Short mmCIF file of C-alpha atoms and ligand atoms in Angstrom, two decimals:
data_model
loop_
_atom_site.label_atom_id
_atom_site.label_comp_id
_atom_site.label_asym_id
_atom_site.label_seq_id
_atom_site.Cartn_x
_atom_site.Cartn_y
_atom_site.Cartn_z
CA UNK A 239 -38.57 0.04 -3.71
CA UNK A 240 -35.83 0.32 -0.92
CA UNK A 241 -34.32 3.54 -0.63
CA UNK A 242 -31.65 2.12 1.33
CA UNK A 243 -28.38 2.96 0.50
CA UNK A 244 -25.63 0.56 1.00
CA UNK A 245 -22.04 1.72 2.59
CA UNK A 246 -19.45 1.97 0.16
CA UNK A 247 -16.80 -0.43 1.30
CA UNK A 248 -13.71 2.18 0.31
CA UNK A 249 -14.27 5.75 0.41
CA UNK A 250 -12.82 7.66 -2.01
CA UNK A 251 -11.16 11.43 -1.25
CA UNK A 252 -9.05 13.45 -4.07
CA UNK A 253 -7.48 16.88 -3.30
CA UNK A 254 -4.33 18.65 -4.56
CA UNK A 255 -3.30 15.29 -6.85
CA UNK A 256 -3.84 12.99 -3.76
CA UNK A 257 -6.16 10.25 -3.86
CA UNK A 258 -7.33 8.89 -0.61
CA UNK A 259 -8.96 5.71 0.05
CA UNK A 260 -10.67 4.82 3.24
CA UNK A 261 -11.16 1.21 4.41
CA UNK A 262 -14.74 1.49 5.19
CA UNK A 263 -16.27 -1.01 7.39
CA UNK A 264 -15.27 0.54 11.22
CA UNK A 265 -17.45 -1.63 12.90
CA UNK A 266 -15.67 -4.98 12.00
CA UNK A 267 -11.94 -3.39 12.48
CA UNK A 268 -12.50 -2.81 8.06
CA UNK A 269 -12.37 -6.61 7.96
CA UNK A 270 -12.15 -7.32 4.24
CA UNK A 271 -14.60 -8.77 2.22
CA UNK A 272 -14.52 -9.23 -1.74
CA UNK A 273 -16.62 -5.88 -2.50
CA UNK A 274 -13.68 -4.18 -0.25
CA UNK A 275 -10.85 -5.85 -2.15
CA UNK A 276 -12.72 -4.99 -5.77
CA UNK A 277 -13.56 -1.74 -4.82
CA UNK A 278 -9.92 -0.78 -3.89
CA UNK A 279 -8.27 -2.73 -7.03
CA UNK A 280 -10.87 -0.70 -9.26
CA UNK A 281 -10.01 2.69 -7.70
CA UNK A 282 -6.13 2.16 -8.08
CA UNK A 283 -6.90 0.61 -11.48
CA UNK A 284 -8.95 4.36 -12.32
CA UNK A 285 -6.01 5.91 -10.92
CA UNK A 286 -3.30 4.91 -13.79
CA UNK A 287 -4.96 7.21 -16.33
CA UNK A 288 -6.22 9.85 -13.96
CA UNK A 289 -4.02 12.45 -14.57
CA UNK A 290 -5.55 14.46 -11.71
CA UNK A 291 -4.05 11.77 -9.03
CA UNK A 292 -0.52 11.71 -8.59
CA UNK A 293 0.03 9.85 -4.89
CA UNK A 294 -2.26 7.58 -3.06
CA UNK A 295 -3.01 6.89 0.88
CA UNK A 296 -4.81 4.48 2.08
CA UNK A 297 -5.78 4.49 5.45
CA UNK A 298 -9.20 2.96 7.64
CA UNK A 299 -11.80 4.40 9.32
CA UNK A 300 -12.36 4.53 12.77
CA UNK A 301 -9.66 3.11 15.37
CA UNK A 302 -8.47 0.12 13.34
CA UNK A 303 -6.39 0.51 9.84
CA UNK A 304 -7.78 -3.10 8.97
CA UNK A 305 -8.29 -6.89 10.73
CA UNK A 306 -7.41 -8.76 7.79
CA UNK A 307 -10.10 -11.52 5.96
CA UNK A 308 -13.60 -11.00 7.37
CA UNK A 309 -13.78 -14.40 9.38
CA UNK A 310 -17.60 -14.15 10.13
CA UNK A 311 -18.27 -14.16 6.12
CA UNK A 312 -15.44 -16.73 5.45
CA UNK A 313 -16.30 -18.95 7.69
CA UNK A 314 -19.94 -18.70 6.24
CA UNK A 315 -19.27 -19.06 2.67
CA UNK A 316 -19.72 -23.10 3.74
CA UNK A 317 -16.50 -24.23 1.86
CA UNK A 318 -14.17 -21.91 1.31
CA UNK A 319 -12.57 -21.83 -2.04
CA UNK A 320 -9.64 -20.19 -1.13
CA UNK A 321 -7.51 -20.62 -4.46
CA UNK A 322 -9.87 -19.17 -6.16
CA UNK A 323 -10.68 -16.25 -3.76
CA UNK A 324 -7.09 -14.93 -3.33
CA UNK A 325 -6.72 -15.42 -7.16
CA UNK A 326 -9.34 -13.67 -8.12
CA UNK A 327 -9.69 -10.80 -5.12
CA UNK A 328 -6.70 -10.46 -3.42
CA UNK A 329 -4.59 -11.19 -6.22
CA UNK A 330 -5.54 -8.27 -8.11
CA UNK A 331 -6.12 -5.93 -5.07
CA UNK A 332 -2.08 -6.19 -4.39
CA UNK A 333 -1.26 -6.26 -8.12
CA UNK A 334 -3.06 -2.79 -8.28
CA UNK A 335 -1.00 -1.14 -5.73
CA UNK A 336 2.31 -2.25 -6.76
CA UNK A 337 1.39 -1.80 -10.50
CA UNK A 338 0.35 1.77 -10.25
CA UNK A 339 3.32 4.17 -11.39
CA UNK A 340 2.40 6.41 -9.05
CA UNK A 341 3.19 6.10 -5.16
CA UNK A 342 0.71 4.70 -2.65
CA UNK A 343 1.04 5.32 1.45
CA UNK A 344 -0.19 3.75 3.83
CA UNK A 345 -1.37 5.63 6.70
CA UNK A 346 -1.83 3.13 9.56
CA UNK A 347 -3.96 4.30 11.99
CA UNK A 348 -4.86 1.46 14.13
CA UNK A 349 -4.11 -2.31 14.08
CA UNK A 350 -3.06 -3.58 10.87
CA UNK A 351 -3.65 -7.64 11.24
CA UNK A 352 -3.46 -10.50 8.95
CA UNK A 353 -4.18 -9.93 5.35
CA UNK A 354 -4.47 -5.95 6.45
CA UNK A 355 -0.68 -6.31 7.65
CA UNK A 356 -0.27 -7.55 3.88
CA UNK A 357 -2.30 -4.53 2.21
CA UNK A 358 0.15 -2.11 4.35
CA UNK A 359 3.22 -4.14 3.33
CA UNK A 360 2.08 -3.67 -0.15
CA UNK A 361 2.52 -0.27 0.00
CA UNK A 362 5.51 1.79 -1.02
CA UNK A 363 5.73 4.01 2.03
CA UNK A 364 4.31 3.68 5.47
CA UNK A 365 3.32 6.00 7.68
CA UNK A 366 1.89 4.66 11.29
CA UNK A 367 0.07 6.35 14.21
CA UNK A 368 1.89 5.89 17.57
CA UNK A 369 -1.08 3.43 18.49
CA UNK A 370 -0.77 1.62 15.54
CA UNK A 371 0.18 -2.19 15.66
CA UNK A 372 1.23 -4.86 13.34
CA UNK A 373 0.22 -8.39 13.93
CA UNK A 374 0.81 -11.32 11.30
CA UNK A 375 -2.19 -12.93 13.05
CA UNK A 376 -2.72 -15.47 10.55
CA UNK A 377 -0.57 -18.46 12.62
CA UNK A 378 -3.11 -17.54 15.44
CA UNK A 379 -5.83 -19.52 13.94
CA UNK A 380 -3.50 -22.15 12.09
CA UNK A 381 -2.84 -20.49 8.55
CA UNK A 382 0.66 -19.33 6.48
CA UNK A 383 0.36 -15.66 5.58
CA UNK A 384 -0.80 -14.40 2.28
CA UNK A 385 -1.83 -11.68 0.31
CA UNK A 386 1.71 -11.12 -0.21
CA UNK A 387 3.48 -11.01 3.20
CA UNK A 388 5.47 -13.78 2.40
CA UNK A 389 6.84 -12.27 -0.36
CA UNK A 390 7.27 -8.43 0.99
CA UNK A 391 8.13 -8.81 4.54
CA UNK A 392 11.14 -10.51 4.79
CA UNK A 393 12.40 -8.57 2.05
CA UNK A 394 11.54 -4.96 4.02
CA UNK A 395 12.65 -6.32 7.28
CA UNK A 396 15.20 -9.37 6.81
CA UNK A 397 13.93 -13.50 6.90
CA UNK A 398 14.89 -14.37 10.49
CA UNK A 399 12.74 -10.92 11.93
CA UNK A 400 9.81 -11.88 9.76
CA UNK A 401 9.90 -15.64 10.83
CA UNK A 402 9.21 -14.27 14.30
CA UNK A 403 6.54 -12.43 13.62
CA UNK A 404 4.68 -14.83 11.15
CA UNK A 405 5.20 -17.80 13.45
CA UNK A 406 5.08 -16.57 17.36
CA UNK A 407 2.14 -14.04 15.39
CA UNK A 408 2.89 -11.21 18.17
CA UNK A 409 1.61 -7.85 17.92
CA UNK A 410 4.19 -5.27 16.90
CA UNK A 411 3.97 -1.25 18.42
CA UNK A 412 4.38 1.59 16.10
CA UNK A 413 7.51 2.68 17.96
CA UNK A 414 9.19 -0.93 17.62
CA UNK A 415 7.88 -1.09 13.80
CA UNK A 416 9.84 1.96 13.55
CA UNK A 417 12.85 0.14 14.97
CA UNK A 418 12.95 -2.25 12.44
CA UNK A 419 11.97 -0.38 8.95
CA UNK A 420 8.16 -2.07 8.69
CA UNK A 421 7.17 1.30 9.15
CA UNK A 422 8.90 4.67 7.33
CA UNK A 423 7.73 7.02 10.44
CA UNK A 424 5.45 7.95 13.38
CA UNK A 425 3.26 10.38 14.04
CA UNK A 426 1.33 11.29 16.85
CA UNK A 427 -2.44 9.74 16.37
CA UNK A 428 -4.25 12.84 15.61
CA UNK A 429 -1.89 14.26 12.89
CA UNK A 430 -1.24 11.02 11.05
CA UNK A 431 -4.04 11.73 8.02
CA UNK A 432 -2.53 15.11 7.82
CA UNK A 433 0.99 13.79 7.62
CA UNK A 434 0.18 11.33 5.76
CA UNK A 435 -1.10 13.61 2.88
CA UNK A 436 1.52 15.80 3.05
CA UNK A 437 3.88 13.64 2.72
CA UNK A 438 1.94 12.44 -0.30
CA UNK A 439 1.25 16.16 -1.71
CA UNK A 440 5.23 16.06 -1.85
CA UNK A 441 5.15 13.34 -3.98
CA UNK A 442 2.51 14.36 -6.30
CA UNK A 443 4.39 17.47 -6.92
CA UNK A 444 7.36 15.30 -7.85
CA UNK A 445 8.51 14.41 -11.64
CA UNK A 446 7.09 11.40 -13.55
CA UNK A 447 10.51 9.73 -12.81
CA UNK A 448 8.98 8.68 -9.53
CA UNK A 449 6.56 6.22 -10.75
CA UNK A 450 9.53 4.83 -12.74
CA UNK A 451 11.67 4.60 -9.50
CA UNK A 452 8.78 2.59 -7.97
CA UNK A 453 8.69 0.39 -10.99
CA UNK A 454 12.95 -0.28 -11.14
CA UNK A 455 12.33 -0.96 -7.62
CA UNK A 456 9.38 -3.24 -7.95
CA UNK A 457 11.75 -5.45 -10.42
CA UNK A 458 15.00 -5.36 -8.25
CA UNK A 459 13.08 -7.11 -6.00
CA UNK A 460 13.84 -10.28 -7.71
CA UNK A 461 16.97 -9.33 -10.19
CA UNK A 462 20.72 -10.04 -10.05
CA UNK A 463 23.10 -6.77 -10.46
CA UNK A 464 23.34 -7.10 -14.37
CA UNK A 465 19.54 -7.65 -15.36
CA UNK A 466 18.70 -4.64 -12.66
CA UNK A 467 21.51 -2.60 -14.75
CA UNK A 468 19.41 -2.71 -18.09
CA UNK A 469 16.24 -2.17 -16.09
CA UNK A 470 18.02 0.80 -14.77
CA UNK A 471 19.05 1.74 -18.31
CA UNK A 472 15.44 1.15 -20.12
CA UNK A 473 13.90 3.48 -17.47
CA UNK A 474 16.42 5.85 -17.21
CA UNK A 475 15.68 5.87 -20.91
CA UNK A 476 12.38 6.51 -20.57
CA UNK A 477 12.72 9.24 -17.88
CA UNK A 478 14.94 11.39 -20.01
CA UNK A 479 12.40 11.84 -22.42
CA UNK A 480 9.63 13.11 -19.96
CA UNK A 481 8.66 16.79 -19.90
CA UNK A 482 9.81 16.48 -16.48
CA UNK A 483 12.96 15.88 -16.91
CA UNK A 484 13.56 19.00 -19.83
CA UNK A 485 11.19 20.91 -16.76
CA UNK A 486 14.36 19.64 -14.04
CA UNK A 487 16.99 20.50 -16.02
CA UNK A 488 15.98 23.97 -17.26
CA UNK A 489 15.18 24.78 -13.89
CA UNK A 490 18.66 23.69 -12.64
CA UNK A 491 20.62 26.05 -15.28
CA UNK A 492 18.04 29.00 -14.57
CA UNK A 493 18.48 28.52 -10.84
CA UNK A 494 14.79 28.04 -9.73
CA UNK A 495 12.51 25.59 -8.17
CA UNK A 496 11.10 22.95 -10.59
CA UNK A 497 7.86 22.73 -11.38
CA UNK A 498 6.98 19.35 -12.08
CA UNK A 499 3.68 17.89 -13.98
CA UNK A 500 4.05 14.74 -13.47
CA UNK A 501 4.66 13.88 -17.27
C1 LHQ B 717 -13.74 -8.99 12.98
C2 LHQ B 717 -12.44 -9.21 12.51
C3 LHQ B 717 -12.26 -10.05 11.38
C4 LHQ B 717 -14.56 -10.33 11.32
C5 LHQ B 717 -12.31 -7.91 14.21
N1 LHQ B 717 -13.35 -10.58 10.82
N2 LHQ B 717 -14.80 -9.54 12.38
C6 LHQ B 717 -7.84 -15.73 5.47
C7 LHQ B 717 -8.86 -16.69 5.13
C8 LHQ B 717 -9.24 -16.97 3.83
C9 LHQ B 717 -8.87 -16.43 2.73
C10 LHQ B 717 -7.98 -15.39 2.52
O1 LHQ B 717 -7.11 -14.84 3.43
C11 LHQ B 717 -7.13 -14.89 4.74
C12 LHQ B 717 -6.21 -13.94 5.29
C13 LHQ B 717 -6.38 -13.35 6.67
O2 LHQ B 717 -6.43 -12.17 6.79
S1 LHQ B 717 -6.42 -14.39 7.99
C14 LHQ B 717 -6.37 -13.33 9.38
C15 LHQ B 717 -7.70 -12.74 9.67
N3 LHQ B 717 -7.64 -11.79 10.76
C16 LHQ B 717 -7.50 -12.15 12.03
O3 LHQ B 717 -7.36 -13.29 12.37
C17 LHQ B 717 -7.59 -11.04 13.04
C18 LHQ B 717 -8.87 -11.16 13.81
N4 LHQ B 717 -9.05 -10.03 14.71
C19 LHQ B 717 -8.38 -9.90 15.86
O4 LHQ B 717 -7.52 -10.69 16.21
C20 LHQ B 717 -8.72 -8.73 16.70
O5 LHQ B 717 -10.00 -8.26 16.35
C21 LHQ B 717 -7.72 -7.55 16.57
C22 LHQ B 717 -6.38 -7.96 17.21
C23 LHQ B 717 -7.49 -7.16 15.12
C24 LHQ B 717 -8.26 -6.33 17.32
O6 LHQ B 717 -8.62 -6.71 18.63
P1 LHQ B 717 -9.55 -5.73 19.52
O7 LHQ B 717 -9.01 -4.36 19.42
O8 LHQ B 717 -9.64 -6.37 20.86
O9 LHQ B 717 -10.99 -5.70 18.79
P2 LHQ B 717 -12.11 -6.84 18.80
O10 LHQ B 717 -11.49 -8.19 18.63
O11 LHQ B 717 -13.01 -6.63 19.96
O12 LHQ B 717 -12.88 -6.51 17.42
C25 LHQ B 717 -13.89 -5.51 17.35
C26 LHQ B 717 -15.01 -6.05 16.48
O13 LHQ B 717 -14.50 -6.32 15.17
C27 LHQ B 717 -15.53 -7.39 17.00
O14 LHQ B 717 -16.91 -7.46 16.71
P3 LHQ B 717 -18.01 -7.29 17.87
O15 LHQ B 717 -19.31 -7.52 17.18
O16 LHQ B 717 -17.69 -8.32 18.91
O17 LHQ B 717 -17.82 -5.89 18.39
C28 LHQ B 717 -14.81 -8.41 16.16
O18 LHQ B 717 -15.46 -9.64 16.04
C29 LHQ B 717 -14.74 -7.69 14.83
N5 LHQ B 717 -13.60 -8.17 14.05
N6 LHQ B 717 -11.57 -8.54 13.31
N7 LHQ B 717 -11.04 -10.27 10.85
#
Protein backbone atom coordinates (compact mmCIF):
# COMPACT_ATOMS: atom_id res chain seq x y z
CA UNK A 1 0.00 0.00 0.00
CA UNK A 2 1.53 3.49 -0.92
CA UNK A 3 1.45 5.89 1.72
CA UNK A 4 2.13 8.52 -0.65
CA UNK A 5 0.17 11.39 -0.51
CA UNK A 6 -0.62 13.30 -3.57
CA UNK A 7 -0.45 17.39 -3.65
CA UNK A 8 -3.67 18.92 -3.61
CA UNK A 9 -3.81 20.95 -6.76
CA UNK A 10 -5.72 24.13 -4.86
CA UNK A 11 -5.14 24.74 -1.34
CA UNK A 12 -7.79 25.75 0.55
CA UNK A 13 -7.45 28.61 3.59
CA UNK A 14 -10.70 30.11 5.50
CA UNK A 15 -10.34 32.80 8.23
CA UNK A 16 -12.58 35.68 9.36
CA UNK A 17 -15.33 34.81 6.33
CA UNK A 18 -12.45 34.71 3.71
CA UNK A 19 -11.86 31.80 1.70
CA UNK A 20 -8.52 31.48 0.11
CA UNK A 21 -7.52 29.32 -2.64
CA UNK A 22 -4.00 28.64 -3.64
CA UNK A 23 -3.01 27.53 -7.16
CA UNK A 24 -0.88 24.71 -6.15
CA UNK A 25 1.54 23.37 -8.55
CA UNK A 26 4.80 26.05 -8.01
CA UNK A 27 7.02 24.06 -9.84
CA UNK A 28 5.25 24.32 -13.31
CA UNK A 29 4.37 28.28 -12.81
CA UNK A 30 0.57 26.41 -11.31
CA UNK A 31 0.14 25.36 -14.94
CA UNK A 32 -3.42 24.05 -15.00
CA UNK A 33 -4.43 20.73 -15.40
CA UNK A 34 -8.14 19.29 -15.14
CA UNK A 35 -7.79 18.16 -11.30
CA UNK A 36 -6.72 22.06 -10.82
CA UNK A 37 -9.68 23.42 -12.77
CA UNK A 38 -12.23 20.76 -10.82
CA UNK A 39 -10.79 21.31 -7.70
CA UNK A 40 -11.27 25.15 -7.86
CA UNK A 41 -14.93 24.94 -9.55
CA UNK A 42 -15.83 22.46 -6.57
CA UNK A 43 -14.47 24.79 -3.84
CA UNK A 44 -16.35 27.94 -5.24
CA UNK A 45 -19.31 25.61 -5.91
CA UNK A 46 -19.01 24.61 -1.68
CA UNK A 47 -18.73 28.18 -1.19
CA UNK A 48 -22.50 29.29 -2.30
CA UNK A 49 -24.02 27.62 0.77
CA UNK A 50 -21.16 28.11 3.17
CA UNK A 51 -22.37 30.62 5.20
CA UNK A 52 -19.00 30.86 6.98
CA UNK A 53 -17.31 32.32 3.56
CA UNK A 54 -18.28 35.60 2.55
CA UNK A 55 -15.22 36.82 -0.03
CA UNK A 56 -12.83 34.74 -1.96
CA UNK A 57 -8.96 35.24 -3.14
CA UNK A 58 -7.35 33.34 -5.21
CA UNK A 59 -3.88 33.66 -5.56
CA UNK A 60 -0.66 30.92 -6.57
CA UNK A 61 2.00 29.63 -4.85
CA UNK A 62 5.40 30.37 -5.22
CA UNK A 63 6.65 33.25 -7.72
CA UNK A 64 4.09 32.71 -10.49
CA UNK A 65 0.10 33.46 -10.00
CA UNK A 66 -0.44 30.84 -12.93
CA UNK A 67 1.10 29.87 -16.73
CA UNK A 68 -2.09 29.07 -18.19
CA UNK A 69 -2.94 25.22 -19.82
CA UNK A 70 -0.26 22.75 -18.71
CA UNK A 71 1.41 22.28 -22.26
CA UNK A 72 3.58 19.22 -21.21
CA UNK A 73 0.16 17.22 -20.33
CA UNK A 74 -1.74 18.74 -23.36
CA UNK A 75 0.48 18.09 -25.66
CA UNK A 76 0.57 14.43 -24.26
CA UNK A 77 -3.00 13.67 -24.12
CA UNK A 78 -2.15 12.44 -28.05
CA UNK A 79 -5.19 14.31 -29.58
CA UNK A 80 -6.43 16.88 -27.85
CA UNK A 81 -10.12 17.17 -27.56
CA UNK A 82 -10.29 20.57 -26.90
CA UNK A 83 -14.20 21.18 -27.23
CA UNK A 84 -14.75 18.93 -24.96
CA UNK A 85 -12.01 19.91 -22.42
CA UNK A 86 -12.90 23.64 -22.12
CA UNK A 87 -16.60 22.49 -21.99
CA UNK A 88 -16.34 20.36 -19.50
CA UNK A 89 -13.24 21.94 -17.23
CA UNK A 90 -12.79 25.29 -17.96
CA UNK A 91 -16.24 25.97 -18.66
CA UNK A 92 -17.39 25.34 -15.31
CA UNK A 93 -14.20 26.58 -13.48
CA UNK A 94 -15.15 30.33 -14.86
CA UNK A 95 -18.90 29.74 -14.45
CA UNK A 96 -18.10 29.12 -10.67
CA UNK A 97 -16.42 32.33 -10.08
CA UNK A 98 -18.73 34.59 -11.77
CA UNK A 99 -21.78 32.60 -10.44
CA UNK A 100 -20.88 32.83 -6.82
CA UNK A 101 -22.89 35.79 -5.07
CA UNK A 102 -20.22 36.45 -3.13
CA UNK A 103 -16.96 38.41 -4.34
CA UNK A 104 -13.81 36.67 -5.51
CA UNK A 105 -10.12 38.57 -5.75
CA UNK A 106 -7.57 37.84 -7.37
CA UNK A 107 -4.34 38.35 -5.80
CA UNK A 108 -1.72 38.19 -8.59
CA UNK A 109 1.43 37.49 -7.39
CA UNK A 110 3.53 36.59 -10.25
CA UNK A 111 2.91 36.11 -14.01
CA UNK A 112 -0.54 35.55 -14.90
CA UNK A 113 -0.28 33.95 -18.69
CA UNK A 114 -2.67 32.46 -21.04
CA UNK A 115 -5.66 30.75 -19.67
CA UNK A 116 -4.24 32.06 -16.01
CA UNK A 117 -4.63 35.73 -17.51
CA UNK A 118 -8.34 34.42 -18.10
CA UNK A 119 -8.87 32.93 -14.42
CA UNK A 120 -7.67 36.57 -13.12
CA UNK A 121 -9.94 38.35 -15.63
CA UNK A 122 -12.66 36.26 -14.26
CA UNK A 123 -12.44 37.72 -11.17
CA UNK A 124 -14.37 40.63 -9.76
CA UNK A 125 -11.49 42.55 -8.26
CA UNK A 126 -7.81 42.39 -8.84
CA UNK A 127 -5.21 42.97 -6.79
CA UNK A 128 -1.44 42.55 -8.37
CA UNK A 129 2.07 42.45 -6.84
CA UNK A 130 4.43 45.11 -8.34
CA UNK A 131 6.23 42.05 -10.11
CA UNK A 132 3.26 40.76 -11.37
CA UNK A 133 2.72 40.52 -15.26
CA UNK A 134 -0.01 39.84 -17.64
CA UNK A 135 0.65 38.10 -20.85
CA UNK A 136 -2.22 36.83 -23.30
CA UNK A 137 0.43 34.29 -24.41
CA UNK A 138 -1.86 32.20 -26.24
CA UNK A 139 -1.00 33.94 -30.00
CA UNK A 140 2.63 32.93 -29.01
CA UNK A 141 2.16 29.40 -29.94
CA UNK A 142 -0.64 30.04 -32.69
CA UNK A 143 -4.02 29.89 -30.63
CA UNK A 144 -7.19 32.63 -30.01
CA UNK A 145 -7.63 33.15 -26.29
CA UNK A 146 -10.12 31.34 -24.20
CA UNK A 147 -11.33 30.55 -21.00
CA UNK A 148 -13.13 33.69 -21.25
CA UNK A 149 -10.67 36.48 -22.21
CA UNK A 150 -12.38 37.14 -25.19
CA UNK A 151 -15.33 37.85 -23.59
CA UNK A 152 -13.97 39.84 -20.29
CA UNK A 153 -11.07 41.74 -21.51
CA UNK A 154 -12.12 43.99 -23.92
CA UNK A 155 -14.98 44.74 -21.89
CA UNK A 156 -12.57 45.73 -18.60
CA UNK A 157 -10.10 47.44 -20.76
CA UNK A 158 -11.74 48.64 -24.21
CA UNK A 159 -11.48 46.31 -27.84
CA UNK A 160 -8.61 48.15 -29.56
CA UNK A 161 -6.20 47.78 -26.01
CA UNK A 162 -7.14 44.12 -25.80
CA UNK A 163 -6.47 43.46 -29.59
CA UNK A 164 -2.91 44.46 -28.75
CA UNK A 165 -2.37 42.40 -26.21
CA UNK A 166 -4.10 39.17 -27.58
CA UNK A 167 -2.41 39.55 -30.95
CA UNK A 168 1.32 41.17 -30.46
CA UNK A 169 0.83 38.62 -26.97
CA UNK A 170 3.31 41.10 -24.97
CA UNK A 171 3.83 40.88 -21.41
CA UNK A 172 2.09 43.59 -19.41
CA UNK A 173 3.87 45.12 -15.80
CA UNK A 174 1.79 45.53 -12.78
CA UNK A 175 2.38 49.28 -12.86
CA UNK A 176 1.15 49.58 -16.65
CA UNK A 177 -1.87 47.04 -15.79
CA UNK A 178 -2.63 49.60 -13.32
CA UNK A 179 -2.62 52.23 -16.05
CA UNK A 180 -5.17 50.72 -17.90
CA UNK A 181 -7.86 49.20 -15.24
CA UNK A 182 -6.75 45.22 -15.86
CA UNK A 183 -5.70 45.50 -12.48
CA UNK A 184 -7.79 47.41 -9.38
CA UNK A 185 -4.30 48.16 -7.42
CA UNK A 186 -0.65 47.43 -6.51
CA UNK A 187 0.98 46.44 -3.77
CA UNK A 188 4.38 45.97 -2.93
CA UNK A 189 5.28 41.99 -3.38
CA UNK A 190 5.50 41.04 0.16
CA UNK A 191 2.21 42.61 1.42
CA UNK A 192 0.02 41.59 -1.50
CA UNK A 193 -1.64 38.26 0.43
CA UNK A 194 -2.15 40.54 3.30
CA UNK A 195 -3.79 43.20 1.21
CA UNK A 196 -5.37 41.11 -0.59
CA UNK A 197 -7.36 39.64 2.41
CA UNK A 198 -8.05 42.68 3.82
CA UNK A 199 -9.42 44.02 1.24
CA UNK A 200 -11.55 40.89 1.12
CA UNK A 201 -12.29 40.90 5.09
CA UNK A 202 -13.97 44.35 4.03
CA UNK A 203 -16.10 42.72 1.86
CA UNK A 204 -17.13 39.88 3.90
CA UNK A 205 -18.19 42.27 6.50
CA UNK A 206 -20.36 43.93 3.87
CA UNK A 207 -24.36 43.37 3.43
CA UNK A 208 -25.79 40.54 1.26
CA UNK A 209 -26.56 43.34 -1.31
CA UNK A 210 -23.03 42.82 -2.53
CA UNK A 211 -23.40 39.51 -4.04
CA UNK A 212 -26.47 41.03 -5.74
CA UNK A 213 -24.34 44.00 -7.08
CA UNK A 214 -21.97 41.36 -8.55
CA UNK A 215 -24.88 39.58 -10.08
CA UNK A 216 -26.71 43.11 -11.74
CA UNK A 217 -23.28 43.57 -12.87
CA UNK A 218 -22.61 40.16 -14.25
CA UNK A 219 -25.97 40.75 -16.49
CA UNK A 220 -25.22 44.42 -17.62
CA UNK A 221 -22.54 42.97 -19.21
CA UNK A 222 -24.65 42.11 -22.10
CA UNK A 223 -28.05 44.31 -21.53
CA UNK A 224 -29.42 47.48 -23.16
CA UNK A 225 -30.48 50.43 -20.56
CA UNK A 226 -34.19 49.18 -20.23
CA UNK A 227 -33.68 45.30 -19.63
CA UNK A 228 -30.65 46.39 -17.04
CA UNK A 229 -33.49 48.76 -15.42
CA UNK A 230 -35.77 45.71 -14.40
CA UNK A 231 -32.67 43.75 -13.46
CA UNK A 232 -31.92 46.68 -11.32
CA UNK A 233 -35.50 46.63 -10.04
CA UNK A 234 -35.81 42.62 -9.37
CA UNK A 235 -32.62 42.87 -7.25
CA UNK A 236 -33.16 45.91 -5.67
CA UNK A 237 -36.28 43.97 -4.80
CA UNK A 238 -34.65 41.34 -3.43
CA UNK A 239 -32.10 43.40 -1.41
CA UNK A 240 -34.76 45.27 0.47
CA UNK A 241 -35.96 42.31 1.97
CA UNK A 242 -32.54 41.08 3.42
CA UNK A 243 -31.83 41.34 7.15
CA UNK A 244 -29.15 43.46 5.96
CA UNK A 245 -30.81 45.93 4.67
CA UNK A 246 -33.49 46.38 8.02
CA UNK A 247 -29.61 45.91 9.87
CA UNK A 248 -28.43 49.29 7.38
CA UNK A 249 -31.20 51.20 7.91
CA UNK A 250 -31.69 50.90 11.68
CA UNK A 251 -28.22 51.60 12.05
CA UNK A 252 -28.49 54.81 9.92
CA UNK A 253 -31.50 56.33 12.16
CA UNK A 254 -29.62 55.17 15.48
CA UNK A 255 -26.40 56.72 14.24
CA UNK A 256 -24.00 53.68 14.49
CA UNK A 257 -21.87 51.47 12.45
CA UNK A 258 -23.75 48.59 10.72
CA UNK A 259 -23.24 45.36 11.46
CA UNK A 260 -23.80 43.33 8.59
CA UNK A 261 -24.39 39.30 8.36
CA UNK A 262 -24.29 38.87 5.18
CA UNK A 263 -28.09 37.83 4.90
C1 LIG B 1 5.11 25.18 -17.78
C2 LIG B 1 4.15 26.10 -18.23
C3 LIG B 1 2.99 25.62 -18.86
C4 LIG B 1 3.80 23.47 -18.55
C5 LIG B 1 5.77 27.20 -17.34
N1 LIG B 1 2.85 24.31 -19.00
N2 LIG B 1 4.93 23.87 -17.93
C6 LIG B 1 -4.58 25.80 -24.29
C7 LIG B 1 -4.57 24.49 -24.90
C8 LIG B 1 -5.64 23.61 -24.83
C9 LIG B 1 -6.75 23.72 -24.21
C10 LIG B 1 -7.21 24.75 -23.40
O1 LIG B 1 -6.67 26.01 -23.26
C11 LIG B 1 -5.46 26.43 -23.54
C12 LIG B 1 -5.23 27.72 -22.97
C13 LIG B 1 -3.86 28.22 -22.62
O2 LIG B 1 -3.64 28.57 -21.50
S1 LIG B 1 -2.70 28.34 -23.83
C14 LIG B 1 -1.37 29.19 -23.09
C15 LIG B 1 -0.55 28.27 -22.25
N3 LIG B 1 0.50 28.99 -21.56
C16 LIG B 1 1.60 29.45 -22.17
O3 LIG B 1 1.77 29.36 -23.35
C17 LIG B 1 2.64 30.05 -21.27
C18 LIG B 1 3.84 29.15 -21.21
N4 LIG B 1 4.82 29.63 -20.25
C19 LIG B 1 5.62 30.68 -20.50
O4 LIG B 1 5.56 31.33 -21.53
C20 LIG B 1 6.62 31.01 -19.45
O5 LIG B 1 6.83 29.89 -18.62
C21 LIG B 1 6.19 32.21 -18.56
C22 LIG B 1 6.24 33.50 -19.40
C23 LIG B 1 4.80 32.03 -17.98
C24 LIG B 1 7.19 32.35 -17.40
O6 LIG B 1 8.50 32.38 -17.91
P1 LIG B 1 9.75 32.16 -16.91
O7 LIG B 1 9.56 33.01 -15.72
O8 LIG B 1 10.97 32.35 -17.74
O9 LIG B 1 9.64 30.63 -16.39
P2 LIG B 1 9.99 29.29 -17.19
O10 LIG B 1 9.50 29.38 -18.60
O11 LIG B 1 11.43 28.96 -16.98
O12 LIG B 1 9.05 28.23 -16.44
C25 LIG B 1 9.45 27.60 -15.23
C26 LIG B 1 9.04 26.14 -15.30
O13 LIG B 1 7.61 26.06 -15.45
C27 LIG B 1 9.61 25.47 -16.55
O14 LIG B 1 9.87 24.11 -16.22
P3 LIG B 1 11.38 23.59 -15.99
O15 LIG B 1 11.22 22.13 -15.76
O16 LIG B 1 12.13 23.93 -17.24
O17 LIG B 1 11.89 24.36 -14.80
C28 LIG B 1 8.49 25.51 -17.54
O18 LIG B 1 8.53 24.52 -18.52
C29 LIG B 1 7.29 25.32 -16.64
N5 LIG B 1 6.10 25.92 -17.23
N6 LIG B 1 4.61 27.35 -17.95
N7 LIG B 1 2.01 26.46 -19.29
Amino acid sequence: MSTEVATPPVLQEQDSGVLTLTLNRPGVLNAINDGMLDALATALRDAVSDDGVRAVVITGAGRAFCSGQDLRSAASDGELNVRRHLREHYVPAIHAIRDLEKPVIGAVNGVAAGAGFSLALACDLRVASKSASFLQAFVRIGLIPDASSTYFLPRLIGPARAAELMMLGESVEAKRALEIGLVNRVVADEALLKEARALAARLAQGPRSIGFIKHALNRSLNNDLDAQLLVEEELQDAATGTADFFEGVSAFLEKRPARFSGR
